[in-house]
Amino acid sequence: AQKITQTQPGMFVQEKEAVTLDCTYDTSDPSYGLFWYKQPSSGEMIFLIYQGSYDQQNATEGRYSLNFQKARKSANLVISASQLGDSAMYFCAMREITSGTYKYIFGTGTRLKVLA
Amino acid sequence: DSGVTQTPKHLITATGQRVTLRCSPRSGDLSVYWYQQSLDQGLQFLIQYYNGEERAKGNILERFSAQQFPDLHSELNLSSLELGDSALYFCASSPGGTANTEAFFGQGTRLTVV
């Protein structure tokens, strides 16, 4: 069954340091997408980065990179050079392609606090 | 601006009442998804529509129903409201099908049941 697990309810990081947010997933579908979203205190959902199951290279978007380890079924988000504005909830999500429903399933989230 | 419009932004209503949340997807997107986010919780998938047809159902209560209209906008109807239904309700849209793009979220409707 489609499942996303985020085991870190909360994380602290010092400003300008790098931080890794963990995400593991479970699927039997060979074709899927993995997504990370940021939810600041204002509530909106902001898309950060995407990784396809067949992508050979790890995705990067500015200060965000996705450490994709397919065999371990993990898709960790790495934020480099943390900024105070990075303080937010972060959600990992997955979308199966060949299952036919194409719905997005989200993990429980990790609350990141960046310290000055 | 994601291009997804949700109305209203805030809604306060009494227990036992019925409300309708509205969502206009991004231009060209055929899929609409509804999610419920209770306080400090993750996003619970409720239901998905694709081009007017129900595609997938999550943990949606029988008191809740939804539909997608020919112009692709969607409505989520919540009836016999209980205090526990207070939450942030998100609508998201995507092109749908096998196109592996991100879902674009609206700003959400914050429902408070008193």
Coordinates of C-alpha atoms in Angstrom, one line a residue:
Chain A
A1 CA 0.0 0.0 0.0
Q2 CA 1.1 3.6 -0.7
K3 CA 2.6 5.1 2.4
I4 CA 4.9 8.0 3.4
T5 CA 6.8 8.1 6.7
Q6 CA 8.4 11.1 8.3
T7 CA 9.9 10.1 11.6
Q8 CA 11.1 13.5 12.8
P9 CA 8.3 15.5 14.3
G10 CA 10.6 18.4 15.0
M11 CA 14.1 19.6 14.1
F12 CA 16.3 22.5 15.1
V13 CA 19.1 23.8 12.9
Q14 CA 21.5 26.7 13.4
E15 CA 21.3 29.5 10.8
K16 CA 23.6 28.9 7.8
E17 CA 24.0 25.2 8.6
A18 CA 22.7 22.4 6.5
V19 CA 19.8 20.1 7.6
T20 CA 18.4 16.9 6.4
L21 CA 14.7 16.0 6.8
D22 CA 14.0 12.3 6.5
C23 CA 11.3 10.7 4.4
T24 CA 10.8 7.0 3.6
Y25 CA 8.1 5.6 1.4
D26 CA 6.5 2.3 0.5
T27 CA 5.0 1.4 -2.8
S28 CA 4.8 -1.5 -5.2
D29 CA 4.3 0.8 -8.2
P30 CA 7.5 1.0 -10.3
S31 CA 6.6 4.5 -11.5
Y32 CA 6.0 7.2 -8.9
G33 CA 6.9 10.7 -8.1
L34 CA 8.2 12.1 -4.8
F35 CA 7.6 15.7 -3.7
W36 CA 8.5 18.0 -0.9
Y37 CA 6.3 20.9 0.2
K38 CA 6.9 23.7 2.7
Q39 CA 4.1 25.0 4.9
P40 CA 5.0 28.2 6.7
S41 CA 2.9 29.5 9.7
S42 CA 0.7 31.4 7.3
G43 CA -0.6 28.0 6.1
E44 CA -0.1 27.9 2.4
M45 CA 1.5 24.8 0.8
I46 CA 4.6 25.7 -1.2
F47 CA 6.1 23.1 -3.6
L48 CA 9.9 22.8 -3.2
I49 CA 11.2 19.9 -5.3
Y50 CA 10.3 16.8 -7.2
Q51 CA 12.1 13.4 -7.9
G52 CA 10.8 10.8 -10.4
S53 CA 11.3 7.2 -9.7
Y54 CA 13.3 6.7 -12.9
D55 CA 15.4 9.8 -12.5
Q56 CA 19.1 8.8 -12.3
Q57 CA 20.3 12.0 -10.6
N58 CA 19.2 13.5 -7.4
A59 CA 17.0 16.6 -7.9
T60 CA 18.2 20.0 -6.9
E61 CA 16.4 23.4 -6.7
G62 CA 18.6 26.2 -5.4
R63 CA 19.3 25.5 -1.7
Y64 CA 17.1 22.3 -1.8
S65 CA 18.3 18.9 -2.9
L66 CA 16.7 15.5 -2.6
N67 CA 18.8 12.6 -1.5
F68 CA 17.1 9.8 -3.4
Q69 CA 18.0 6.3 -2.4
K70 CA 15.7 4.0 -4.4
A71 CA 16.8 0.7 -2.9
R72 CA 16.2 2.0 0.6
K73 CA 13.0 3.8 -0.4
S74 CA 14.1 7.0 1.0
A75 CA 13.8 10.6 -0.3
N76 CA 15.4 12.9 2.2
L77 CA 15.3 16.7 1.7
V78 CA 18.5 18.5 2.3
I79 CA 18.4 22.3 2.9
S80 CA 21.8 24.0 2.7
A81 CA 22.7 27.3 4.3
S82 CA 19.5 27.5 6.4
Q83 CA 17.8 30.8 6.7
L84 CA 15.4 32.0 9.4
G85 CA 12.7 32.0 6.7
D86 CA 13.1 28.2 6.4
S87 CA 11.3 27.8 9.7
A88 CA 8.1 25.9 8.7
M89 CA 6.5 22.5 8.4
Y90 CA 7.9 20.3 5.7
F91 CA 5.8 17.5 4.1
C92 CA 7.0 14.7 1.9
A93 CA 4.5 13.3 -0.6
M94 CA 4.3 10.5 -3.1
R95 CA 2.2 10.0 -6.2
E96 CA 1.9 6.6 -7.9
I97 CA 1.5 6.6 -11.6
T98 CA 0.6 3.1 -12.9
S99 CA -1.8 2.4 -10.1
G100 CA -4.4 4.5 -11.9
T101 CA -5.5 6.9 -9.2
Y102 CA -2.6 9.4 -9.3
K103 CA -3.5 10.7 -5.9
Y104 CA -0.9 12.5 -3.7
I105 CA -0.3 10.9 -0.3
F106 CA 1.5 13.0 2.4
G107 CA 3.6 12.2 5.4
T108 CA 2.9 13.6 8.8
G109 CA 5.4 16.4 8.4
T110 CA 8.5 17.7 10.2
R111 CA 8.5 21.1 11.9
L112 CA 11.8 22.8 11.3
K113 CA 13.0 25.7 13.5
V114 CA 16.0 27.7 12.4
L115 CA 17.9 29.3 15.2
A116 CA 19.7 32.7 14.9
Chain B
D1 CA -0.1 32.6 -6.7
S2 CA -0.7 28.9 -7.5
G3 CA -3.7 29.6 -9.7
V4 CA -6.0 27.5 -7.5
T5 CA -8.8 29.6 -5.9
Q6 CA -10.6 28.5 -2.8
T7 CA -13.6 30.3 -1.3
P8 CA -14.3 31.2 1.4
K9 CA -11.0 31.7 3.2
H10 CA -12.6 31.5 6.6
L11 CA -15.8 30.0 7.8
I12 CA -17.3 29.9 11.2
T13 CA -20.4 27.9 11.7
A14 CA -22.4 26.1 14.4
T15 CA -22.5 22.4 15.1
G16 CA -25.2 20.6 13.1
Q17 CA -24.9 23.0 10.2
R18 CA -24.0 22.4 6.6
V19 CA -21.4 24.3 4.6
T20 CA -20.0 24.2 1.0
L21 CA -16.4 24.9 0.2
R22 CA -15.6 25.9 -3.4
C23 CA -12.5 25.3 -5.5
S24 CA -11.5 26.6 -8.9
P25 CA -8.5 24.6 -10.3
R26 CA -5.6 26.0 -12.3
S27 CA -6.5 26.6 -15.9
G28 CA -6.2 23.4 -17.8
D29 CA -5.9 21.1 -14.8
L30 CA -8.4 18.2 -14.9
S31 CA -7.7 16.7 -11.5
V32 CA -8.9 18.2 -8.2
Y33 CA -8.0 16.8 -4.8
W34 CA -9.4 17.7 -1.4
Y35 CA -7.4 17.4 1.8
Q36 CA -8.2 18.0 5.5
Q37 CA -5.6 19.3 7.8
S38 CA -6.5 19.3 11.5
L39 CA -4.5 21.4 13.9
D40 CA -0.8 20.5 13.7
Q41 CA -1.6 17.4 11.7
G42 CA -0.6 16.2 8.3
L43 CA -2.8 16.4 5.2
Q44 CA -5.5 13.7 5.1
F45 CA -6.6 12.8 1.6
L46 CA -10.4 13.0 1.2
I47 CA -11.3 12.6 -2.4
Q48 CA -10.1 13.1 -6.0
Y49 CA -11.9 14.0 -9.2
Y50 CA -10.6 13.8 -12.7
N51 CA -12.5 15.5 -15.5
G52 CA -15.8 15.3 -13.6
E53 CA -15.5 11.8 -12.3
E54 CA -14.6 10.5 -8.9
R55 CA -11.2 8.9 -9.2
A56 CA -10.1 8.0 -5.6
K57 CA -11.6 8.2 -2.2
G58 CA -9.7 8.5 1.1
N59 CA -11.0 8.7 4.7
I60 CA -13.9 10.9 3.8
L61 CA -16.8 10.8 6.2
E62 CA -20.3 9.9 5.0
R63 CA -21.4 13.4 6.1
F64 CA -19.0 14.8 3.5
S65 CA -19.6 14.8 -0.2
A66 CA -18.0 16.4 -3.2
Q67 CA -18.4 16.8 -6.9
Q68 CA -16.6 18.3 -9.9
F69 CA -18.7 20.3 -12.3
P70 CA -18.4 20.4 -16.2
D71 CA -16.4 23.6 -15.9
L72 CA -14.0 21.6 -13.6
H73 CA -14.6 23.6 -10.5
S74 CA -15.3 21.5 -7.4
E75 CA -17.3 21.8 -4.3
L76 CA -16.9 20.0 -1.0
N77 CA -20.1 19.7 1.1
L78 CA -19.8 19.1 4.8
S79 CA -23.0 18.4 6.7
S80 CA -24.1 17.7 10.3
L81 CA -20.9 19.5 11.4
E82 CA -19.2 18.5 14.6
L83 CA -16.5 20.3 16.6
G84 CA -14.0 17.8 15.3
D85 CA -14.6 18.9 11.8
S86 CA -12.8 22.2 12.5
A87 CA -9.7 22.2 10.2
L88 CA -8.0 23.7 7.3
Y89 CA -9.4 22.3 4.1
F90 CA -7.2 22.4 1.0
C91 CA -8.0 22.0 -2.6
A92 CA -5.3 21.1 -5.0
S93 CA -5.2 20.6 -8.7
S94 CA -2.9 19.0 -11.3
P95 CA -3.0 18.1 -15.0
G96 CA -3.9 14.6 -14.0
G97 CA -3.2 11.4 -15.8
T98 CA 0.4 10.2 -16.1
A99 CA 1.9 13.7 -16.2
N100 CA 4.1 13.6 -13.1
T101 CA 3.9 17.2 -11.9
E102 CA 3.4 18.7 -8.5
A103 CA 0.0 19.4 -7.1
F104 CA -0.9 23.1 -6.9
F105 CA -2.6 24.1 -3.7
G106 CA -5.1 26.8 -3.0
Q107 CA -4.8 28.9 0.1
G108 CA -7.2 26.7 2.0
T109 CA -10.5 27.3 3.8
R110 CA -10.2 27.5 7.5
L111 CA -13.4 26.0 9.0
T112 CA -14.2 26.6 12.6
V113 CA -17.2 24.8 14.1
V114 CA -18.5 26.3 17.3

